[in-house]
Short mmCIF file of C-alpha atoms and ligand atoms in Angstrom, two decimals:
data_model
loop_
_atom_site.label_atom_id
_atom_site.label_comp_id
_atom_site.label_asym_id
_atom_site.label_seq_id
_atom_site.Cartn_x
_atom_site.Cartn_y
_atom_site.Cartn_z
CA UNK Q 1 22.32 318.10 -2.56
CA UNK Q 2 20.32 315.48 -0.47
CA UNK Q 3 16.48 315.36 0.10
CA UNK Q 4 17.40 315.71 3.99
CA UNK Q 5 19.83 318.54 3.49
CA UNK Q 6 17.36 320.46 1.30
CA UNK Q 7 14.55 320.01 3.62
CA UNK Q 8 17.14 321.11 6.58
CA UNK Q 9 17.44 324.57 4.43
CA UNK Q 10 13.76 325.31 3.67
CA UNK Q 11 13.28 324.62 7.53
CA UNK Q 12 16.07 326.99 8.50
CA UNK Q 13 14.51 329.07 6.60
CA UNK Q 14 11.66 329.27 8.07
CA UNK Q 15 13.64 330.58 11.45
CA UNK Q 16 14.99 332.98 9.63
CA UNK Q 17 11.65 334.07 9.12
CA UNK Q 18 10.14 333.69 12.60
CA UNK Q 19 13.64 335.63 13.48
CA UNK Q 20 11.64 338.64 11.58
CA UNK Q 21 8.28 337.96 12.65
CA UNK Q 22 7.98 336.79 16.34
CA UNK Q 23 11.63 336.38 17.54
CA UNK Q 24 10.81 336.38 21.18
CA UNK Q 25 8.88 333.18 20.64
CA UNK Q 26 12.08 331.29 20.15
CA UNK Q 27 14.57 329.20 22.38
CA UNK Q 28 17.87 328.31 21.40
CA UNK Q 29 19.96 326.09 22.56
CA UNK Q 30 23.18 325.21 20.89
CA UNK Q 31 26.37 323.77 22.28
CA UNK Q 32 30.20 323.15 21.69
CA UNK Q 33 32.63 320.63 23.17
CA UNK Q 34 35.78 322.06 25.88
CA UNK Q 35 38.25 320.34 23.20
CA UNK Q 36 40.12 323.70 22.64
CA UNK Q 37 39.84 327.11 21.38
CA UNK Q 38 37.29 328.13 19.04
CA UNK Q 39 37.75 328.66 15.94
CA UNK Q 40 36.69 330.99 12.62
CA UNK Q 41 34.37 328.09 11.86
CA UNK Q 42 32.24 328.18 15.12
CA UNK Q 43 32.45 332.00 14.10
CA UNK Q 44 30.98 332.06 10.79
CA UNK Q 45 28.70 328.92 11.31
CA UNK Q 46 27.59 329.23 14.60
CA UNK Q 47 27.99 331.96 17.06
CA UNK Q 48 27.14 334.80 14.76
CA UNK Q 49 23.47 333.10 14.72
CA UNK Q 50 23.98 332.71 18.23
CA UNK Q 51 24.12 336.33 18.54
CA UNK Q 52 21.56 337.45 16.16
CA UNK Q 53 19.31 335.51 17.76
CA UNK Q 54 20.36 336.58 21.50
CA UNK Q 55 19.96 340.63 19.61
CA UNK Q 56 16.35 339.67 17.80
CA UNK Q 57 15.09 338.57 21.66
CA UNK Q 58 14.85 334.85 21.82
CA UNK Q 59 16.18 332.98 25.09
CA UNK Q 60 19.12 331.87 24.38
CA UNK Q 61 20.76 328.64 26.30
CA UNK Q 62 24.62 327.74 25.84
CA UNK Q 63 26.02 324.59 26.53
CA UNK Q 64 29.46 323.55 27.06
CA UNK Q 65 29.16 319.80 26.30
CA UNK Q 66 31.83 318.57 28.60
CA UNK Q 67 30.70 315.09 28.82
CA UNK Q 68 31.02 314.90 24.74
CA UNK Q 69 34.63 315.57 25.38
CA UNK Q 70 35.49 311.80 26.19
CA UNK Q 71 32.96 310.44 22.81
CA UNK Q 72 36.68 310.14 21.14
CA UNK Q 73 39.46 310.29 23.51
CA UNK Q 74 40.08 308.90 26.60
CA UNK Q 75 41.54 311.76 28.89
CA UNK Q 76 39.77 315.04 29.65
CA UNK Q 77 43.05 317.26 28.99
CA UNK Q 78 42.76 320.63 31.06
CA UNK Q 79 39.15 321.06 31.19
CA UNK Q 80 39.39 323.46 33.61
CA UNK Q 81 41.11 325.84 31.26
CA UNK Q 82 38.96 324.52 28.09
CA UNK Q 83 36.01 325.33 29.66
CA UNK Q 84 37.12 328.65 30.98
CA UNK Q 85 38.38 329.43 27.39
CA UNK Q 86 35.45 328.40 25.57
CA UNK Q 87 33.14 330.37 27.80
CA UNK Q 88 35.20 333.82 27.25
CA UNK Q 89 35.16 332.98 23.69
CA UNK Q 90 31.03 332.86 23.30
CA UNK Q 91 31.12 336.18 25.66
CA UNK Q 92 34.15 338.03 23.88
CA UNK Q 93 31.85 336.99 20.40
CA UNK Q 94 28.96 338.94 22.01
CA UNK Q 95 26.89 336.15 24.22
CA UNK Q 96 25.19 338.22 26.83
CA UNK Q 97 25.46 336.30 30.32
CA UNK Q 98 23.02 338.38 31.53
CA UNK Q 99 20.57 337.41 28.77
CA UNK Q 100 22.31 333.96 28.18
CA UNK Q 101 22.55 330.85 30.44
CA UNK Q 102 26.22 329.26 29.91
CA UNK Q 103 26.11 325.97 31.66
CA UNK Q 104 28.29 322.56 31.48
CA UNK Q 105 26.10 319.14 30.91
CA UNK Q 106 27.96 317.83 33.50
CA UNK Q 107 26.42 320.00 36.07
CA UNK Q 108 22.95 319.30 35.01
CA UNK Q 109 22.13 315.98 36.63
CA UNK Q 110 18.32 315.70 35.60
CA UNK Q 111 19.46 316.51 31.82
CA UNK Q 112 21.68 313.60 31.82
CA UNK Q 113 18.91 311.11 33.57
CA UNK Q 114 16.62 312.42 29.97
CA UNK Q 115 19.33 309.91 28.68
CA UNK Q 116 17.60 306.80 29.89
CA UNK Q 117 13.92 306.85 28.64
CA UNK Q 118 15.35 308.57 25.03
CA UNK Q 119 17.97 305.72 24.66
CA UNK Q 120 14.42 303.64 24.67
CA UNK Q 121 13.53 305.15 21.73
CA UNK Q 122 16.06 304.66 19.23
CA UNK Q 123 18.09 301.51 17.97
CA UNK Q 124 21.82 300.45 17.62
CA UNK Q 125 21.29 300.24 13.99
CA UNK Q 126 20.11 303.49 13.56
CA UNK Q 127 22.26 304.88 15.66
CA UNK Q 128 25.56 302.98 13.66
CA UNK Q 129 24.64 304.63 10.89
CA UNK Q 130 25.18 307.74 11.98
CA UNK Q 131 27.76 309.33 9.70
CA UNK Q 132 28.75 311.83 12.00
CA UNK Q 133 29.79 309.90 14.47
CA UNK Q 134 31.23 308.04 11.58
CA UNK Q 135 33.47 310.85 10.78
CA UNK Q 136 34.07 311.64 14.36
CA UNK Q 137 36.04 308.32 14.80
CA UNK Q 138 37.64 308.59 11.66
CA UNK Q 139 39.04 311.79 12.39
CA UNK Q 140 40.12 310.68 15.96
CA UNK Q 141 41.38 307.51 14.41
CA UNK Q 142 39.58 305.04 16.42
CA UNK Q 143 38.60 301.90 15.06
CA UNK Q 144 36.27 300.80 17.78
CA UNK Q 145 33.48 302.84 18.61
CA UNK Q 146 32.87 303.42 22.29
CA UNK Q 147 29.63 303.49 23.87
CA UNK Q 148 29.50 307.02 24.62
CA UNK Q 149 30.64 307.75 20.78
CA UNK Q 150 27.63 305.92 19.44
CA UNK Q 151 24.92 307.22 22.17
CA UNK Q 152 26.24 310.68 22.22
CA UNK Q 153 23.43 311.98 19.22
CA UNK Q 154 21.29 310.34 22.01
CA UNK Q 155 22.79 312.58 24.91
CA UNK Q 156 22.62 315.42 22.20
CA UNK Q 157 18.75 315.16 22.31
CA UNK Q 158 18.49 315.26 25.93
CA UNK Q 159 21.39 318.50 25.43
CA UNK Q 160 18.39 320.32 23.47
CA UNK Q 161 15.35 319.24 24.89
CA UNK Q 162 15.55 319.51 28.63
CA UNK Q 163 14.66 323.06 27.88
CA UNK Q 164 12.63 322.64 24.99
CA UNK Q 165 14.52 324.28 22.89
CA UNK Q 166 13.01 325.15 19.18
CA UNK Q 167 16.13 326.18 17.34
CA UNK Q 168 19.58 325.46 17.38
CA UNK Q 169 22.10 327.18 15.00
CA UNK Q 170 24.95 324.61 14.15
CA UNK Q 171 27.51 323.27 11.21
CA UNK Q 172 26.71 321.35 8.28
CA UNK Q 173 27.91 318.73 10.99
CA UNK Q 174 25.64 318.67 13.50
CA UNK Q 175 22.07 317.85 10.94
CA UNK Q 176 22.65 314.41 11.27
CA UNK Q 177 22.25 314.42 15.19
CA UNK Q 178 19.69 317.33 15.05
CA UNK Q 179 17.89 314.74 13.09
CA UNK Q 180 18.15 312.45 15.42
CA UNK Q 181 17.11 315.03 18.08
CA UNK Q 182 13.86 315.64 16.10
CA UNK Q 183 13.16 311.71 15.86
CA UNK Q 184 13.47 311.13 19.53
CA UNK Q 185 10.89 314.15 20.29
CA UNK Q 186 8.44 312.65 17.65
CA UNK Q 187 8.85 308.88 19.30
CA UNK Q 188 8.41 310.36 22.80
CA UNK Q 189 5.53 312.61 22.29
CA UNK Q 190 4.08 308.99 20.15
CA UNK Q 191 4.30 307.08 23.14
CA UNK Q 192 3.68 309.15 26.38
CA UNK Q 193 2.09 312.25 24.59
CA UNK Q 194 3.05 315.84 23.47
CA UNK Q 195 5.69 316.97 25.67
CA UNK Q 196 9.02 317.82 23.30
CA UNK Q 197 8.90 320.35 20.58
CA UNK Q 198 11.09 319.10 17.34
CA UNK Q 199 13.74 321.56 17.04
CA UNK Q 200 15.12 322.84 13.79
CA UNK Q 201 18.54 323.93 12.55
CA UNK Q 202 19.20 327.47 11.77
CA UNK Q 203 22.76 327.45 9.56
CA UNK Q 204 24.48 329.82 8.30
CA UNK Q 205 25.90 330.98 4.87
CA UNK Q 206 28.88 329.14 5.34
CA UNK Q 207 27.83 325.80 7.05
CA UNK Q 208 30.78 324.02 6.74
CA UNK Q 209 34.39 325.97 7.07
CA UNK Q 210 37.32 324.02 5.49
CA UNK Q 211 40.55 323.90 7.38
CA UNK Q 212 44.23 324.74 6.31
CA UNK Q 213 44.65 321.60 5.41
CA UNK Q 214 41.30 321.50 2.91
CA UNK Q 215 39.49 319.24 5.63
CA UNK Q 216 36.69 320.76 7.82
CA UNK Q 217 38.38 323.06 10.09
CA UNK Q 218 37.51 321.08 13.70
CA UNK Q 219 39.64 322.26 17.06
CA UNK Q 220 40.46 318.47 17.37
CA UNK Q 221 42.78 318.91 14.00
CA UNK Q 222 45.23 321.30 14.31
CA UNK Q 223 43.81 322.87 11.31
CA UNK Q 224 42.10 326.30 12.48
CA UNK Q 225 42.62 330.04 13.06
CA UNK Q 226 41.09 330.40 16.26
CA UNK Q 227 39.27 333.39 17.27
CA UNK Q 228 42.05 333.96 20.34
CA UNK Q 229 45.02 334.14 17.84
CA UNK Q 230 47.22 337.24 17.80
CA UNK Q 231 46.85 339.46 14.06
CA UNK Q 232 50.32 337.73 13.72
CA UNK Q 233 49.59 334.29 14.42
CA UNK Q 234 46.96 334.71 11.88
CA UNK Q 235 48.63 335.69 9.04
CA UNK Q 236 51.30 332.77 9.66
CA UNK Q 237 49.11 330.23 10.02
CA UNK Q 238 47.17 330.96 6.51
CA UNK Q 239 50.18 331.26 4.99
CA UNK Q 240 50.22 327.61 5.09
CA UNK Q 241 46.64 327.39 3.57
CA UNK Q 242 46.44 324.80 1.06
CA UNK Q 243 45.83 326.15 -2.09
CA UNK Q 244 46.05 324.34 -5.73
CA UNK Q 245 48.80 325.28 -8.32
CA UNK Q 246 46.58 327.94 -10.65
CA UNK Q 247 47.50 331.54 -10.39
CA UNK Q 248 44.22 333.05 -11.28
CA UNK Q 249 41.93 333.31 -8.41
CA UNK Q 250 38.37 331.96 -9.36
CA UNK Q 251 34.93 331.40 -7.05
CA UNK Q 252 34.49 327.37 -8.02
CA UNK Q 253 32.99 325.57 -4.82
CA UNK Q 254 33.08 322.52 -6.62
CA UNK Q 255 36.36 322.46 -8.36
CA UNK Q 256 38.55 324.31 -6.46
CA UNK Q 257 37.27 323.95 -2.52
CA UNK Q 258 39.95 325.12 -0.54
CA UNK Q 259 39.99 328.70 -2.70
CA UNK Q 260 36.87 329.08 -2.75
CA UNK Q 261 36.72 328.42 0.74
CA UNK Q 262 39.46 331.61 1.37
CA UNK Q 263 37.57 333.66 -0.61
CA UNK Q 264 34.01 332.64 1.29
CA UNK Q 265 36.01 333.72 4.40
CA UNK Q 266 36.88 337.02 3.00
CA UNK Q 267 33.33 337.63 1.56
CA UNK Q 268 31.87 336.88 5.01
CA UNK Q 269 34.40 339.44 6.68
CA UNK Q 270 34.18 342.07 3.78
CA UNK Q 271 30.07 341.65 2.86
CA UNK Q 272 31.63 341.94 -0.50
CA UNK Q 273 30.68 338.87 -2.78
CA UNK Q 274 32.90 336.30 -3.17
CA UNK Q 275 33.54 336.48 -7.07
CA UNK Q 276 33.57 339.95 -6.96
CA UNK Q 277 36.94 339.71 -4.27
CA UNK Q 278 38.42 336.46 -6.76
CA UNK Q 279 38.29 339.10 -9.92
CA UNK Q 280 40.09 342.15 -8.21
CA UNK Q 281 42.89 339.42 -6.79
CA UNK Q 282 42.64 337.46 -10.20
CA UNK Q 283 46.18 336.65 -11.08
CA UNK Q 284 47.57 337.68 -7.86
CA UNK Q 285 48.02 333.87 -6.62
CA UNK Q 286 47.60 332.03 -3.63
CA UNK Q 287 49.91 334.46 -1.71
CA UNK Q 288 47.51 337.42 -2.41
CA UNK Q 289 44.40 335.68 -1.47
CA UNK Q 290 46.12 334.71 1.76
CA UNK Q 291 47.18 338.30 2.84
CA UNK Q 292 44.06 339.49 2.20
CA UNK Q 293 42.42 337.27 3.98
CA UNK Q 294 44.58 337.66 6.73
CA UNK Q 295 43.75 341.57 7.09
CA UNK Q 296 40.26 340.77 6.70
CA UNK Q 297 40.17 338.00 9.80
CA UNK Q 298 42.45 340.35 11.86
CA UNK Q 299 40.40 343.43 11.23
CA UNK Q 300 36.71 341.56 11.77
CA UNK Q 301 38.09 340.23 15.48
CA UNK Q 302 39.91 342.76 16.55
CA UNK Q 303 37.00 343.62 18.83
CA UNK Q 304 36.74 340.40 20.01
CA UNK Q 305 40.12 340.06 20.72
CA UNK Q 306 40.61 342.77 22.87
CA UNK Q 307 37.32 341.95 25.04
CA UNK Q 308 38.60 338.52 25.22
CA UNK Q 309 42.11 340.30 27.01
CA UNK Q 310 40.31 341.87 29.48
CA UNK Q 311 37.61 338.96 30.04
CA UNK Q 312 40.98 337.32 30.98
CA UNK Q 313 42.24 339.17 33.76
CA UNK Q 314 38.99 338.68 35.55
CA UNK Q 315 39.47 335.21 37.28
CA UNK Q 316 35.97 334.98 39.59
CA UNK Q 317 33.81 335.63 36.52
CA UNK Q 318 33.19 332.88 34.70
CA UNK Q 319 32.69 330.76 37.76
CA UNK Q 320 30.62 333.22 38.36
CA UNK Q 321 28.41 332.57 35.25
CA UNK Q 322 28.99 329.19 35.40
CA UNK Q 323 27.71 328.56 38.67
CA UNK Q 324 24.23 330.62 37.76
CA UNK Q 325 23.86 329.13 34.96
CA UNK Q 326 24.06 325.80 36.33
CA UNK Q 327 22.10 326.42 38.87
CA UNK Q 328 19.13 327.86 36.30
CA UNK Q 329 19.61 325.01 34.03
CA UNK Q 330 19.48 322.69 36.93
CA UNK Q 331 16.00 323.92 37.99
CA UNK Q 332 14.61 323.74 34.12
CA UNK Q 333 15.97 319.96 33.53
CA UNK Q 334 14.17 318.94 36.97
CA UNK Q 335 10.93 320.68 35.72
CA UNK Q 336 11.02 318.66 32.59
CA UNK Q 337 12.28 315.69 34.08
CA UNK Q 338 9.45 315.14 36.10
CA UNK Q 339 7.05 316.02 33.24
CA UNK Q 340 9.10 313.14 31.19
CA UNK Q 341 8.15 310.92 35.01
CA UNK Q 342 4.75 312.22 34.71
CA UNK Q 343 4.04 311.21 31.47
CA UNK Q 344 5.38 307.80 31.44
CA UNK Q 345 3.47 307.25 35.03
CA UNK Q 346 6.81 307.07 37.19
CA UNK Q 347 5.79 309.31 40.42
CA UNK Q 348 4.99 307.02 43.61
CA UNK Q 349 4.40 310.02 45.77
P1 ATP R 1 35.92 318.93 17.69
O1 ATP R 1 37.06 318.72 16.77
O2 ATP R 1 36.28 318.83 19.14
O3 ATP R 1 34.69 318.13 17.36
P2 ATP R 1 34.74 321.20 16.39
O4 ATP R 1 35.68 322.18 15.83
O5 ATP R 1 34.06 320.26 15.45
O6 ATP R 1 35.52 320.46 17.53
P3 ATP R 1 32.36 321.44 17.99
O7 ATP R 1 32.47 321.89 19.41
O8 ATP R 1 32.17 319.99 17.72
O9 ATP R 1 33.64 321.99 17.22
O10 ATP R 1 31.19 322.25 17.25
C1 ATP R 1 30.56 323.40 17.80
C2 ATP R 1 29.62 324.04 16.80
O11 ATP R 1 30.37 324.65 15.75
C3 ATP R 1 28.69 323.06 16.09
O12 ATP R 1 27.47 323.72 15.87
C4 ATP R 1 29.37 322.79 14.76
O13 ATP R 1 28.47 322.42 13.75
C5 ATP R 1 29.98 324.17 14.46
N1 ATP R 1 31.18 324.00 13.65
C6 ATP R 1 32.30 323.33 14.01
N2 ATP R 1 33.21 323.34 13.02
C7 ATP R 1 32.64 324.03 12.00
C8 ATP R 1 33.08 324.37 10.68
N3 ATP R 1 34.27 323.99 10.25
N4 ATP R 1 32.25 325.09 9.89
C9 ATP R 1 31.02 325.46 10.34
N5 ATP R 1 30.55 325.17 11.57
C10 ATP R 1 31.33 324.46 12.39
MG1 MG R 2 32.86 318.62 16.29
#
């Protein structure tokens, strides 16, 4: 385990523990990208924090990073309809729009104009290094990063800190930019005085969900179960799991990943531990892990699922929250913009 990813636990940690002592002292703001449905591993790494935190009292901000959609492709695809899906997802999971503000970057044009005085602050090098974004165009198989690829931790920061947000719960994925989120508060509030708060990660106990295919399970891969599946759909697609040839089912992170990862699943959906659920399947195989699984998923979303049916009929109502929440995030990005013009001594009026 790295220094940085160690010191990213003991500081999610320490929301966890502000989540018990003073929870209404917190602002989240977390994010994901209209690239398709979501999947088990927003579920379990993400929007279950999302939620608890929403439940515990703290203001809760959720961005649909539209912009981020064109970091590693060229066309948009049906945004319309990503969008629409991803926001019935986050309210079918148990997002609040009453207590939540669901807003698209795109919207937001004083969040975006936060770009210009941040990108100030940090350098190409830094930002090449990056192994996120790394990944990101590996997985996308590009071979020359773009400019928004390589400036979109950068656009990230401005994502979190136009409202000042102190926590944002995330994938293993995601530290690298947080990191760079926390950097470019610390450099700004250096040079023009304390205005930004450095926000920490809260993650979850499974931080990084593999795929079918063994890979992290990412919307752009083709390798998820996403939330909106049918119980049917479900059981088909992790029938094509990749397992590894023994027969006896065993918890081994390290050895065997993509069994371990099953069983993870099933522990999360069960609260059962997850070498307690390898020993009862022991020499069962690959086929038994995968049908349990299966009725685990299908049993934990079945809720969700059917809220997400009838969130569906209802055409007007996510432009509905769409449009508020624009509107409110709107009105908090010019506030802090013109604290960010304040400080570095850019008002002529
Ligand atoms: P894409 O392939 O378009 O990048 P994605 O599946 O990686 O999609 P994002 O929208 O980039 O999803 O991520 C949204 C949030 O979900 C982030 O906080 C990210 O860390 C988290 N997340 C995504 N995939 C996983 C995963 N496999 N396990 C745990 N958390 C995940
Ligand atoms: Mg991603």
């Amino acid at each position: 385990m790295t220094d940085s990813y160690q010191a990213a636990l003991a500081r999610s940690a320490a929301i966890e523990q502000r989540l018990d002592d003073d929870p209404g002292s917190l602002r989240m703001l977390t994010g994901d990208r209209p690239t398709g449905a979501l999947h088990i591993g927003h579920y379990f790494g993400s929007i279950q924090n999302r939620v608890k935190l929403q439940q515990s009292g703290a203001e809760i901000w959720q961005l649909i990073a539209d912009y981020q959609v064109i970091t590693d492709r060229d066309m948009l695809g049906d945004i319309q309809g990503s969008v629409r899906n991803l926001t019935i997802d986050n309210i079918a999971a148990g997002l609040d729009p009453d207590r939540a503000t669901i807003f698209t970057h795109s919207a937001v044009p004083a969040l975006n104009q936060l770009l210009l005085p941040f990108l100030s602050l940090v350098s190409v090098a830094e930002l090449q290094r990056n192994p996120t974004v790394k990944d990101e165009a590996k997985s996308a198989g590009i071979t020359s990063i773009g400019g928004l690829l390589l400036t979109y931790p950068v656009h990230q920061a401005a994502d979190i800190l136009f409202c000042k947000a102190d926590v944002v719960p995330v994938g293993r994925d995601q530290l690298p930019h947080l990191e760079q989120t926390r950097v470019v508060a610390r450099r700004f509030n250096e040079r023009y005085g304390a205005t930004f708060p450095e926000p920490d990660a809260l993650l979850s106990d499974a931080p990084l969900i593999l795929g079918l295919d063994g890979t992290k399970m990412s919307k752009s891969k083709g390798n998820v179960i996403e939330l909106r599946m049918t119980a049917d759909e479900t059981a088909k697609k992790l029938k094509g799991a990749k397992t590894d040839s023994d027969r006896v089912i065993t918890y081994d992170p390290a050895a065997r990943p993509e069994v371990a990862n099953l069983l993870l699943l099933i522990s999360l959906c069960e609260g059962v531990a997850p070498e307690q659920v390898a020993d009862e399947i022991g020499d069962g195989g690959g086929g038994t892990l995968k049908k349990r699984l299966a009725d685990a998923i299908n049993t934990e979303l079945a809720p969700l699922r059917a809220r997400r049916l009838e969130l569906e009929q209802d055409t007007s109502y996510v432009s509905d929250i769409l449009r508020r929440g624009n509107e409110r995030a709107g009105e908090v990005a010019e506030r802090t913009l013109d604290e960010v013009r304040e400080r570095m001594g850019m008002v002529y009026t």
